[in-house]
mmCIF file of C-alpha atoms and ligand atoms in Angstrom:
data_model
loop_
_atom_site.group_PDB
_atom_site.id
_atom_site.type_symbol
_atom_site.label_atom_id
_atom_site.label_comp_id
_atom_site.label_asym_id
_atom_site.label_seq_id
_atom_site.Cartn_x
_atom_site.Cartn_y
_atom_site.Cartn_z
ATOM 1 C CA MET A 30 -38.888 -70.601 42.866
ATOM 2 C CA LYS A 31 -40.666 -68.405 40.289
ATOM 3 C CA GLU A 32 -38.455 -67.494 37.338
ATOM 4 C CA LEU A 33 -37.727 -63.750 37.184
ATOM 5 C CA ARG A 34 -38.300 -62.557 33.617
ATOM 6 C CA PHE A 35 -38.267 -59.316 31.659
ATOM 7 C CA ASP A 36 -40.959 -60.005 29.036
ATOM 8 C CA GLY A 37 -42.235 -56.748 27.548
ATOM 9 C CA ARG A 38 -39.402 -54.739 29.119
ATOM 10 C CA VAL A 39 -36.974 -52.692 27.041
ATOM 11 C CA VAL A 40 -33.437 -52.698 28.417
ATOM 12 C CA VAL A 41 -30.643 -50.359 27.280
ATOM 13 C CA ILE A 42 -27.096 -51.442 28.121
ATOM 14 C CA THR A 43 -24.186 -49.173 27.318
ATOM 15 C CA GLY A 44 -20.840 -50.704 26.426
ATOM 16 C CA ALA A 45 -22.599 -54.022 25.749
ATOM 17 C CA GLY A 46 -20.294 -55.111 22.932
ATOM 18 C CA ALA A 47 -17.854 -56.852 25.270
ATOM 19 C CA GLY A 48 -17.066 -57.868 28.841
ATOM 20 C CA LEU A 49 -19.687 -57.321 31.514
ATOM 21 C CA GLY A 50 -22.102 -55.409 29.266
ATOM 22 C CA LYS A 51 -22.222 -58.231 26.730
ATOM 23 C CA THR A 52 -23.001 -60.727 29.484
ATOM 24 C CA TYR A 53 -25.796 -58.486 30.805
ATOM 25 C CA ALA A 54 -27.247 -58.154 27.282
ATOM 26 C CA LEU A 55 -27.268 -61.922 26.713
ATOM 27 C CA LEU A 56 -28.916 -62.566 30.096
ATOM 28 C CA PHE A 57 -31.636 -59.901 29.756
ATOM 29 C CA ALA A 58 -32.441 -61.076 26.208
ATOM 30 C CA SER A 59 -32.626 -64.708 27.360
ATOM 31 C CA LYS A 60 -35.204 -63.606 29.949
ATOM 32 C CA GLY A 61 -37.514 -61.996 27.381
ATOM 33 C CA ALA A 62 -36.302 -58.368 27.315
ATOM 34 C CA LYS A 63 -35.871 -56.375 24.130
ATOM 35 C CA VAL A 64 -32.312 -55.129 24.360
ATOM 36 C CA VAL A 65 -30.495 -52.107 22.953
ATOM 37 C CA VAL A 66 -26.865 -53.188 22.651
ATOM 38 C CA ASN A 67 -24.909 -49.941 22.712
ATOM 39 C CA ASP A 68 -21.187 -49.950 22.022
ATOM 40 C CA LEU A 69 -18.854 -47.430 20.449
ATOM 41 C CA GLY A 70 -16.531 -50.303 19.595
ATOM 42 C CA GLY A 71 -13.341 -48.406 20.386
ATOM 43 C CA GLY A 72 -10.148 -49.424 22.160
ATOM 44 C CA ARG A 73 -9.493 -49.855 25.849
ATOM 45 C CA HIS A 74 -8.184 -46.292 26.185
ATOM 46 C CA GLY A 75 -11.035 -44.652 24.283
ATOM 47 C CA GLU A 76 -9.396 -44.654 20.852
ATOM 48 C CA GLY A 77 -11.212 -45.441 17.569
ATOM 49 C CA LYS A 78 -14.669 -46.860 16.944
ATOM 50 C CA SER A 79 -16.375 -49.736 15.146
ATOM 51 C CA SER A 80 -19.848 -51.207 14.745
ATOM 52 C CA LYS A 81 -18.561 -54.786 15.034
ATOM 53 C CA ALA A 82 -18.718 -55.212 18.827
ATOM 54 C CA ALA A 83 -22.411 -54.280 19.094
ATOM 55 C CA ASP A 84 -23.330 -56.103 15.859
ATOM 56 C CA ASP A 85 -21.746 -59.365 17.051
ATOM 57 C CA VAL A 86 -23.696 -59.307 20.323
ATOM 58 C CA VAL A 87 -26.974 -58.514 18.532
ATOM 59 C CA ALA A 88 -26.307 -61.412 16.127
ATOM 60 C CA GLU A 89 -25.680 -63.766 19.067
ATOM 61 C CA ILE A 90 -28.891 -62.679 20.810
ATOM 62 C CA LYS A 91 -30.871 -63.195 17.591
ATOM 63 C CA ARG A 92 -29.289 -66.630 17.057
ATOM 64 C CA ASN A 93 -30.502 -67.535 20.552
ATOM 65 C CA GLY A 94 -34.045 -66.453 19.605
ATOM 66 C CA GLY A 95 -33.935 -63.089 21.400
ATOM 67 C CA ILE A 96 -34.720 -59.526 20.345
ATOM 68 C CA ALA A 97 -32.028 -56.852 20.160
ATOM 69 C CA VAL A 98 -30.887 -53.835 18.221
ATOM 70 C CA ALA A 99 -27.409 -52.321 17.934
ATOM 71 C CA ASP A 100 -26.483 -48.724 18.741
ATOM 72 C CA TYR A 101 -23.011 -47.309 18.036
ATOM 73 C CA ASN A 102 -23.211 -43.901 19.710
ATOM 74 C CA SER A 103 -20.811 -42.772 22.380
ATOM 75 C CA VAL A 104 -22.441 -42.493 25.782
ATOM 76 C CA VAL A 105 -21.376 -38.857 25.739
ATOM 77 C CA GLU A 106 -24.313 -38.483 23.341
ATOM 78 C CA GLY A 107 -26.512 -40.620 25.551
ATOM 79 C CA GLU A 108 -29.751 -39.047 24.355
ATOM 80 C CA LYS A 109 -29.178 -40.730 20.955
ATOM 81 C CA ILE A 110 -28.918 -44.148 22.620
ATOM 82 C CA ILE A 111 -32.264 -43.697 24.345
ATOM 83 C CA LYS A 112 -33.738 -42.540 20.999
ATOM 84 C CA THR A 113 -32.631 -45.876 19.498
ATOM 85 C CA ALA A 114 -34.743 -47.640 22.158
ATOM 86 C CA LEU A 115 -37.770 -45.461 21.422
ATOM 87 C CA ASP A 116 -37.400 -45.719 17.625
ATOM 88 C CA ASN A 117 -37.142 -49.508 17.698
ATOM 89 C CA PHE A 118 -39.187 -50.602 20.705
ATOM 90 C CA GLY A 119 -41.301 -47.562 21.615
ATOM 91 C CA ARG A 120 -40.252 -47.420 25.276
ATOM 92 C CA ILE A 121 -37.488 -48.001 27.818
ATOM 93 C CA ASP A 122 -37.755 -49.641 31.246
ATOM 94 C CA VAL A 123 -34.192 -50.360 32.311
ATOM 95 C CA LEU A 124 -30.907 -48.530 31.762
ATOM 96 C CA VAL A 125 -27.585 -50.122 32.648
ATOM 97 C CA ASN A 126 -24.768 -47.559 32.492
ATOM 98 C CA ASN A 127 -21.791 -49.819 31.898
ATOM 99 C CA ALA A 128 -19.568 -48.355 29.141
ATOM 100 C CA GLY A 129 -16.059 -47.652 30.317
ATOM 101 C CA ILE A 130 -12.437 -47.062 29.432
ATOM 102 C CA LEU A 131 -9.171 -46.644 31.326
ATOM 103 C CA ARG A 132 -6.329 -44.100 31.074
ATOM 104 C CA ASP A 133 -4.234 -45.333 34.008
ATOM 105 C CA LYS A 134 -1.289 -43.152 35.060
ATOM 106 C CA SER A 135 0.287 -42.373 38.416
ATOM 107 C CA PHE A 136 -1.258 -39.153 39.711
ATOM 108 C CA PRO A 137 1.464 -36.628 38.702
ATOM 109 C CA ARG A 138 1.464 -37.995 35.122
ATOM 110 C CA ILE A 139 -2.269 -37.612 34.425
ATOM 111 C CA SER A 140 -2.715 -35.214 31.485
ATOM 112 C CA ASN A 141 -5.775 -33.026 30.940
ATOM 113 C CA LEU A 142 -6.787 -35.408 28.151
ATOM 114 C CA ASP A 143 -6.502 -38.464 30.458
ATOM 115 C CA TRP A 144 -8.651 -36.647 32.993
ATOM 116 C CA ASP A 145 -11.286 -35.307 30.587
ATOM 117 C CA LEU A 146 -11.765 -38.517 28.608
ATOM 118 C CA ILE A 147 -12.357 -40.562 31.756
ATOM 119 C CA GLN A 148 -14.804 -38.048 33.263
ATOM 120 C CA ASP A 149 -16.580 -37.791 29.886
ATOM 121 C CA VAL A 150 -17.119 -41.487 29.268
ATOM 122 C CA HIS A 151 -17.935 -42.589 32.817
ATOM 123 C CA LEU A 152 -19.532 -39.598 34.478
ATOM 124 C CA LYS A 153 -20.885 -37.378 31.708
ATOM 125 C CA GLY A 154 -21.913 -40.414 29.638
ATOM 126 C CA SER A 155 -23.960 -41.811 32.531
ATOM 127 C CA PHE A 156 -25.414 -38.355 33.203
ATOM 128 C CA LYS A 157 -26.508 -37.796 29.573
ATOM 129 C CA THR A 158 -27.984 -41.254 29.081
ATOM 130 C CA THR A 159 -29.703 -41.343 32.453
ATOM 131 C CA GLN A 160 -31.160 -37.843 32.265
ATOM 132 C CA THR A 161 -32.911 -38.665 28.979
ATOM 133 C CA ALA A 162 -34.193 -41.987 30.326
ATOM 134 C CA PHE A 163 -35.244 -40.476 33.667
ATOM 135 C CA THR A 164 -37.684 -38.070 31.974
ATOM 136 C CA LEU A 165 -39.389 -41.023 30.270
ATOM 137 C CA PHE A 166 -39.326 -43.139 33.441
ATOM 138 C CA LYS A 167 -40.987 -40.299 35.346
ATOM 139 C CA LYS A 168 -43.826 -40.079 32.801
ATOM 140 C CA GLN A 169 -44.505 -43.826 32.900
ATOM 141 C CA GLY A 170 -44.010 -44.148 36.667
ATOM 142 C CA TYR A 171 -41.422 -46.896 36.337
ATOM 143 C CA GLY A 172 -37.714 -47.279 35.731
ATOM 144 C CA ARG A 173 -34.626 -49.131 36.856
ATOM 145 C CA ILE A 174 -31.136 -47.614 36.558
ATOM 146 C CA ILE A 175 -27.708 -49.076 37.222
ATOM 147 C CA MET A 176 -24.530 -47.045 37.586
ATOM 148 C CA THR A 177 -21.243 -48.913 37.375
ATOM 149 C CA THR A 178 -18.783 -47.894 40.049
ATOM 150 C CA SER A 179 -15.543 -49.620 41.070
ATOM 151 C CA THR A 180 -13.542 -50.632 44.117
ATOM 152 C CA SER A 181 -10.981 -48.131 42.748
ATOM 153 C CA GLY A 182 -13.519 -45.365 43.363
ATOM 154 C CA LEU A 183 -14.782 -46.670 46.700
ATOM 155 C CA TYR A 184 -11.408 -47.536 48.202
ATOM 156 C CA GLY A 185 -8.730 -46.033 45.882
ATOM 157 C CA ASN A 186 -6.172 -47.732 43.647
ATOM 158 C CA PHE A 187 -2.646 -46.748 42.628
ATOM 159 C CA GLY A 188 -2.542 -45.285 39.107
ATOM 160 C CA GLN A 189 -6.291 -44.710 38.791
ATOM 161 C CA ALA A 190 -6.917 -41.244 40.260
ATOM 162 C CA ASN A 191 -8.892 -40.039 37.210
ATOM 163 C CA TYR A 192 -10.930 -43.258 37.059
ATOM 164 C CA SER A 193 -11.452 -43.358 40.852
ATOM 165 C CA ALA A 194 -12.794 -39.798 40.828
ATOM 166 C CA ALA A 195 -15.272 -40.587 38.053
ATOM 167 C CA LYS A 196 -16.346 -43.855 39.649
ATOM 168 C CA LEU A 197 -17.049 -42.287 43.039
ATOM 169 C CA GLY A 198 -18.779 -39.421 41.217
ATOM 170 C CA LEU A 199 -21.201 -42.017 39.888
ATOM 171 C CA VAL A 200 -22.069 -43.028 43.451
ATOM 172 C CA GLY A 201 -23.012 -39.430 44.232
ATOM 173 C CA LEU A 202 -25.045 -39.237 41.029
ATOM 174 C CA SER A 203 -26.814 -42.484 41.887
ATOM 175 C CA ASN A 204 -27.541 -41.433 45.496
ATOM 176 C CA THR A 205 -29.406 -38.325 44.391
ATOM 177 C CA ILE A 206 -31.210 -39.935 41.442
ATOM 178 C CA ALA A 207 -32.412 -42.617 43.888
ATOM 179 C CA ILE A 208 -33.880 -39.923 46.137
ATOM 180 C CA GLU A 209 -35.463 -37.934 43.286
ATOM 181 C CA GLY A 210 -36.792 -41.041 41.539
ATOM 182 C CA ALA A 211 -38.244 -42.933 44.521
ATOM 183 C CA LYS A 212 -41.736 -41.431 44.341
ATOM 184 C CA TYR A 213 -42.011 -42.362 40.633
ATOM 185 C CA ASN A 214 -40.948 -45.989 41.208
ATOM 186 C CA ILE A 215 -37.582 -45.207 39.626
ATOM 187 C CA HIS A 216 -34.782 -47.063 41.386
ATOM 188 C CA CYS A 217 -31.107 -46.311 40.917
ATOM 189 C CA ASN A 218 -28.351 -48.540 42.311
ATOM 190 C CA CYS A 219 -24.611 -48.948 41.803
ATOM 191 C CA ILE A 220 -22.865 -52.170 40.899
ATOM 192 C CA THR A 221 -19.218 -52.608 41.876
ATOM 193 C CA PRO A 222 -18.069 -55.505 39.711
ATOM 194 C CA THR A 223 -14.857 -57.482 39.711
ATOM 195 C CA ALA A 224 -14.607 -59.546 36.546
ATOM 196 C CA ALA A 225 -12.219 -60.789 33.903
ATOM 197 C CA SER A 226 -12.318 -58.452 30.886
ATOM 198 C CA ARG A 227 -9.943 -56.516 28.642
ATOM 199 C CA LEU A 228 -10.012 -53.723 31.245
ATOM 200 C CA THR A 229 -8.709 -55.994 33.985
ATOM 201 C CA GLU A 230 -6.467 -58.455 32.100
ATOM 202 C CA ASP A 231 -3.299 -56.703 33.335
ATOM 203 C CA ILE A 232 -4.724 -55.687 36.745
ATOM 204 C CA ILE A 233 -6.220 -58.899 38.163
ATOM 205 C CA PRO A 234 -3.609 -61.572 39.054
ATOM 206 C CA PRO A 235 -3.580 -64.313 36.340
ATOM 207 C CA ASP A 236 -4.277 -67.142 38.825
ATOM 208 C CA ILE A 237 -7.735 -65.777 39.673
ATOM 209 C CA PHE A 238 -8.504 -63.964 36.368
ATOM 210 C CA ASN A 239 -10.253 -66.932 34.759
ATOM 211 C CA GLU A 240 -12.351 -67.545 37.870
ATOM 212 C CA LEU A 241 -13.883 -64.071 37.751
ATOM 213 C CA LYS A 242 -16.475 -64.635 35.085
ATOM 214 C CA PRO A 243 -18.822 -61.719 34.223
ATOM 215 C CA GLU A 244 -21.614 -64.337 34.204
ATOM 216 C CA PHE A 245 -21.402 -64.427 38.009
ATOM 217 C CA ILE A 246 -22.302 -60.715 38.192
ATOM 218 C CA ALA A 247 -24.975 -60.439 35.487
ATOM 219 C CA PRO A 248 -27.747 -62.043 37.625
ATOM 220 C CA VAL A 249 -27.036 -59.551 40.422
ATOM 221 C CA VAL A 250 -27.469 -56.644 37.987
ATOM 222 C CA ALA A 251 -30.563 -58.249 36.459
ATOM 223 C CA TYR A 252 -32.153 -58.729 39.889
ATOM 224 C CA LEU A 253 -31.529 -55.065 40.782
ATOM 225 C CA CYS A 254 -33.334 -54.167 37.531
ATOM 226 C CA HIS A 255 -36.330 -56.449 38.099
ATOM 227 C CA GLU A 256 -39.726 -54.965 38.948
ATOM 228 C CA SER A 257 -39.844 -57.084 42.109
ATOM 229 C CA CYS A 258 -36.617 -55.621 43.520
ATOM 230 C CA GLU A 259 -37.156 -52.832 46.023
ATOM 231 C CA GLU A 260 -33.510 -51.920 46.517
ATOM 232 C CA ASN A 261 -32.840 -48.233 45.814
ATOM 233 C CA GLY A 262 -29.820 -45.989 46.374
ATOM 234 C CA SER A 263 -27.487 -48.864 47.219
ATOM 235 C CA ILE A 264 -24.014 -49.970 46.236
ATOM 236 C CA ILE A 265 -23.727 -53.692 45.588
ATOM 237 C CA GLU A 266 -20.283 -55.217 45.224
ATOM 238 C CA SER A 267 -20.067 -58.471 43.321
ATOM 239 C CA GLY A 268 -17.637 -60.936 41.803
ATOM 240 C CA ALA A 269 -16.621 -64.613 41.762
ATOM 241 C CA GLY A 270 -20.154 -65.690 42.687
ATOM 242 C CA TRP A 271 -20.396 -63.410 45.739
ATOM 243 C CA ALA A 272 -22.387 -60.208 46.327
ATOM 244 C CA GLY A 273 -22.601 -57.810 49.257
ATOM 245 C CA LYS A 274 -23.864 -54.345 50.076
ATOM 246 C CA CYS A 275 -21.465 -51.528 50.771
ATOM 247 C CA HIS A 276 -22.124 -48.092 52.264
ATOM 248 C CA LEU A 277 -20.507 -45.059 53.812
ATOM 249 C CA ILE A 278 -20.522 -44.861 57.580
ATOM 250 C CA ARG A 279 -19.604 -42.001 59.866
ATOM 251 C CA SER A 280 -18.396 -42.096 63.451
ATOM 252 C CA ASN A 281 -20.464 -40.632 66.266
ATOM 253 C CA GLY A 282 -17.709 -38.050 66.525
ATOM 254 C CA ALA A 283 -17.064 -35.645 69.381
ATOM 255 C CA LEU A 284 -18.376 -32.271 70.512
ATOM 256 C CA LEU A 285 -15.540 -29.753 70.132
ATOM 257 C CA ARG A 286 -17.132 -27.105 72.370
ATOM 258 C CA SER A 287 -19.181 -27.646 75.503
ATOM 259 C CA ASN A 288 -21.279 -24.478 75.469
ATOM 260 C CA MET A 289 -22.212 -21.599 73.159
ATOM 261 C CA ALA A 290 -19.421 -19.358 74.484
ATOM 262 C CA ASP A 291 -16.751 -22.011 74.027
ATOM 263 C CA ALA A 292 -14.280 -21.745 71.105
ATOM 264 C CA VAL A 293 -13.252 -24.624 68.864
ATOM 265 C CA THR A 294 -9.443 -24.728 68.925
ATOM 266 C CA ILE A 295 -6.840 -26.805 67.104
ATOM 267 C CA GLU A 296 -5.813 -28.256 70.466
ATOM 268 C CA LYS A 297 -9.379 -29.417 71.209
ATOM 269 C CA VAL A 298 -9.432 -31.155 67.852
ATOM 270 C CA GLN A 299 -6.155 -32.926 68.767
ATOM 271 C CA GLU A 300 -7.483 -33.819 72.216
ATOM 272 C CA ASN A 301 -10.634 -35.385 70.713
ATOM 273 C CA TRP A 302 -9.030 -37.013 67.689
ATOM 274 C CA SER A 303 -9.410 -40.612 68.879
ATOM 275 C CA LYS A 304 -13.117 -39.965 69.572
ATOM 276 C CA ILE A 305 -13.625 -38.221 66.211
ATOM 277 C CA THR A 306 -12.135 -41.190 64.393
ATOM 278 C CA ASN A 307 -13.568 -43.992 66.556
ATOM 279 C CA MET A 308 -15.721 -46.049 64.180
ATOM 280 C CA GLU A 309 -17.439 -48.097 66.904
ATOM 281 C CA ASN A 310 -21.213 -47.479 66.622
ATOM 282 C CA ALA A 311 -20.660 -45.611 63.327
ATOM 283 C CA GLN A 312 -23.826 -44.659 61.467
ATOM 284 C CA HIS A 313 -25.061 -44.663 57.888
ATOM 285 C CA PHE A 314 -27.301 -41.899 56.533
ATOM 286 C CA ASN A 315 -29.722 -42.410 53.662
ATOM 287 C CA LYS A 316 -29.817 -38.736 52.702
ATOM 288 C CA SER A 317 -27.942 -35.569 53.550
ATOM 289 C CA SER A 318 -30.858 -34.201 55.614
ATOM 290 C CA GLU A 319 -30.295 -37.075 58.095
ATOM 291 C CA ALA A 320 -26.689 -35.896 58.558
ATOM 292 C CA THR A 321 -27.956 -32.336 59.022
ATOM 293 C CA MET A 322 -30.419 -33.540 61.697
ATOM 294 C CA PHE A 323 -27.494 -35.111 63.531
ATOM 295 C CA LEU A 324 -25.692 -31.740 63.516
ATOM 296 C CA VAL A 325 -28.836 -30.037 64.805
ATOM 297 C CA SER A 326 -28.893 -32.445 67.764
ATOM 298 C CA ALA A 327 -25.167 -31.760 68.377
ATOM 299 C CA LEU A 328 -25.975 -28.056 68.421
ATOM 300 C CA GLU A 329 -28.784 -28.719 70.914
ATOM 301 C CA SER A 330 -26.292 -30.445 73.223
ATOM 302 C CA ILE A 331 -23.936 -27.452 72.998
ATOM 303 C CA ARG A 332 -26.856 -25.087 73.704
ATOM 304 C CA GLU A 333 -27.851 -27.129 76.750
ATOM 305 C CA GLY A 334 -24.269 -26.712 77.989
ATOM 306 C CA THR A 335 -24.661 -22.913 78.191
HETATM 307 P P1 NAD B 403 -14.785 -53.891 28.599
HETATM 308 O O1 NAD B 403 -13.692 -53.059 28.014
HETATM 309 O O2 NAD B 403 -14.779 -55.337 28.287
HETATM 310 O O3 NAD B 403 -16.199 -53.304 28.173
HETATM 311 C C1 NAD B 403 -16.459 -51.941 28.126
HETATM 312 C C2 NAD B 403 -17.199 -51.636 26.837
HETATM 313 O O4 NAD B 403 -17.544 -50.239 26.831
HETATM 314 C C3 NAD B 403 -16.347 -51.880 25.587
HETATM 315 O O5 NAD B 403 -16.992 -52.787 24.736
HETATM 316 C C4 NAD B 403 -16.191 -50.499 24.973
HETATM 317 O O6 NAD B 403 -16.158 -50.503 23.544
HETATM 318 C C5 NAD B 403 -17.405 -49.766 25.500
HETATM 319 N N1 NAD B 403 -17.233 -48.325 25.486
HETATM 320 C C6 NAD B 403 -16.136 -47.621 25.866
HETATM 321 N N2 NAD B 403 -16.340 -46.316 25.704
HETATM 322 C C7 NAD B 403 -17.597 -46.163 25.218
HETATM 323 C C8 NAD B 403 -18.380 -45.036 24.868
HETATM 324 N N3 NAD B 403 -17.894 -43.798 24.954
HETATM 325 N N4 NAD B 403 -19.637 -45.232 24.435
HETATM 326 C C9 NAD B 403 -20.138 -46.495 24.316
HETATM 327 N N5 NAD B 403 -19.425 -47.600 24.616
HETATM 328 C C10 NAD B 403 -18.173 -47.443 25.061
HETATM 329 O O7 NAD B 403 -14.734 -53.648 30.181
HETATM 330 P P2 NAD B 403 -15.568 -54.258 31.406
HETATM 331 O O8 NAD B 403 -14.586 -54.749 32.386
HETATM 332 O O9 NAD B 403 -16.645 -55.150 30.949
HETATM 333 O O10 NAD B 403 -16.163 -52.914 32.037
HETATM 334 C C11 NAD B 403 -17.533 -52.591 32.086
HETATM 335 C C12 NAD B 403 -17.732 -51.537 33.158
HETATM 336 O O11 NAD B 403 -17.430 -52.079 34.445
HETATM 337 C C13 NAD B 403 -16.849 -50.304 33.008
HETATM 338 O O12 NAD B 403 -17.582 -49.160 33.376
HETATM 339 C C14 NAD B 403 -15.739 -50.543 34.000
HETATM 340 O O13 NAD B 403 -15.143 -49.346 34.428
HETATM 341 C C15 NAD B 403 -16.524 -51.229 35.103
HETATM 342 N N6 NAD B 403 -15.718 -52.023 36.010
HETATM 343 C C16 NAD B 403 -15.198 -53.191 35.613
HETATM 344 C C17 NAD B 403 -14.474 -53.942 36.516
HETATM 345 C C18 NAD B 403 -13.942 -55.280 36.168
HETATM 346 O O14 NAD B 403 -13.413 -55.956 37.078
HETATM 347 N N7 NAD B 403 -14.043 -55.719 34.915
HETATM 348 C C19 NAD B 403 -14.248 -53.466 37.814
HETATM 349 C C20 NAD B 403 -14.795 -52.260 38.198
HETATM 350 C C21 NAD B 403 -15.549 -51.549 37.283
#
């Protein structure tokens, strides 16, 4: 099998001073990429900052014979991170939005600060960094983007309402960037990782924590960012040496009126509820216009009933 490499590519990874991001940085650098190791170097809840986390990873990459530069900006000022890539390497080919923090509280206890900080780092940070990169990708007709979502966003998790909202927001962001970028060979996909890190040390049960190495996920992210990978607009879940694709599906539903003169009533909704929620033969749509087309055909059926 031909080795997949990143020679000549410039890869920016946010939050690459620890955990998953660090593992991505080490892998990309070992495969020939020039890497921008961004990390604010703060605490798990978004407090403080330090240059040490990013510096240590850059030093490790250099010791291994790779090329890397550190960046200490917060992703909220994402344009500065992309500038670091341009100033040092003259271009950017891949952006992995990975930086993250937690402010876990049960829903009624979430303060405005807990809400805002989480939306800022995950959602606004990915927006700022990606928007700057996207403009450059568009000009060069090439780019690969990763958004980092979470099972907490896709499926929900007690105590993580703020985080879940931001993480599912990233899926929406990714879906539309994938559509807008496709004609410029810009691909945007989401990774849903499960790995041992300081973010998960008190969430993942101790008996499996040590088995969930970030190194099992890094190759999945790297493949999604390779020029040979055609995947775009997808959500890939991965952990423990497993990966799978995940997407939203919608039932075929039920017509709630049989002709144009018919009214939709609460009782008709009740009567049809099992059909509305029957997920047999459920469908996936790749863009919102496909869902609209489905509604147009439903309307046609109602018209034909007149
Ligand atoms: P981690 O805490 O080990 O790494 C996150 C890094 O992001 C830290 O080094 C931190 O300093 C950095 N960071 C935080 N805020 C930043 C900011 N404003 N600007 C720049 N850097 C910043 O955690 P991890 O588990 O490796 O998480 C990486 C990503 O994966 C996060 O987005 C997290 O939400 C997501 N995630 C992780 C898991 C998991 O199982 N570990 C599951 C789902 C999602």
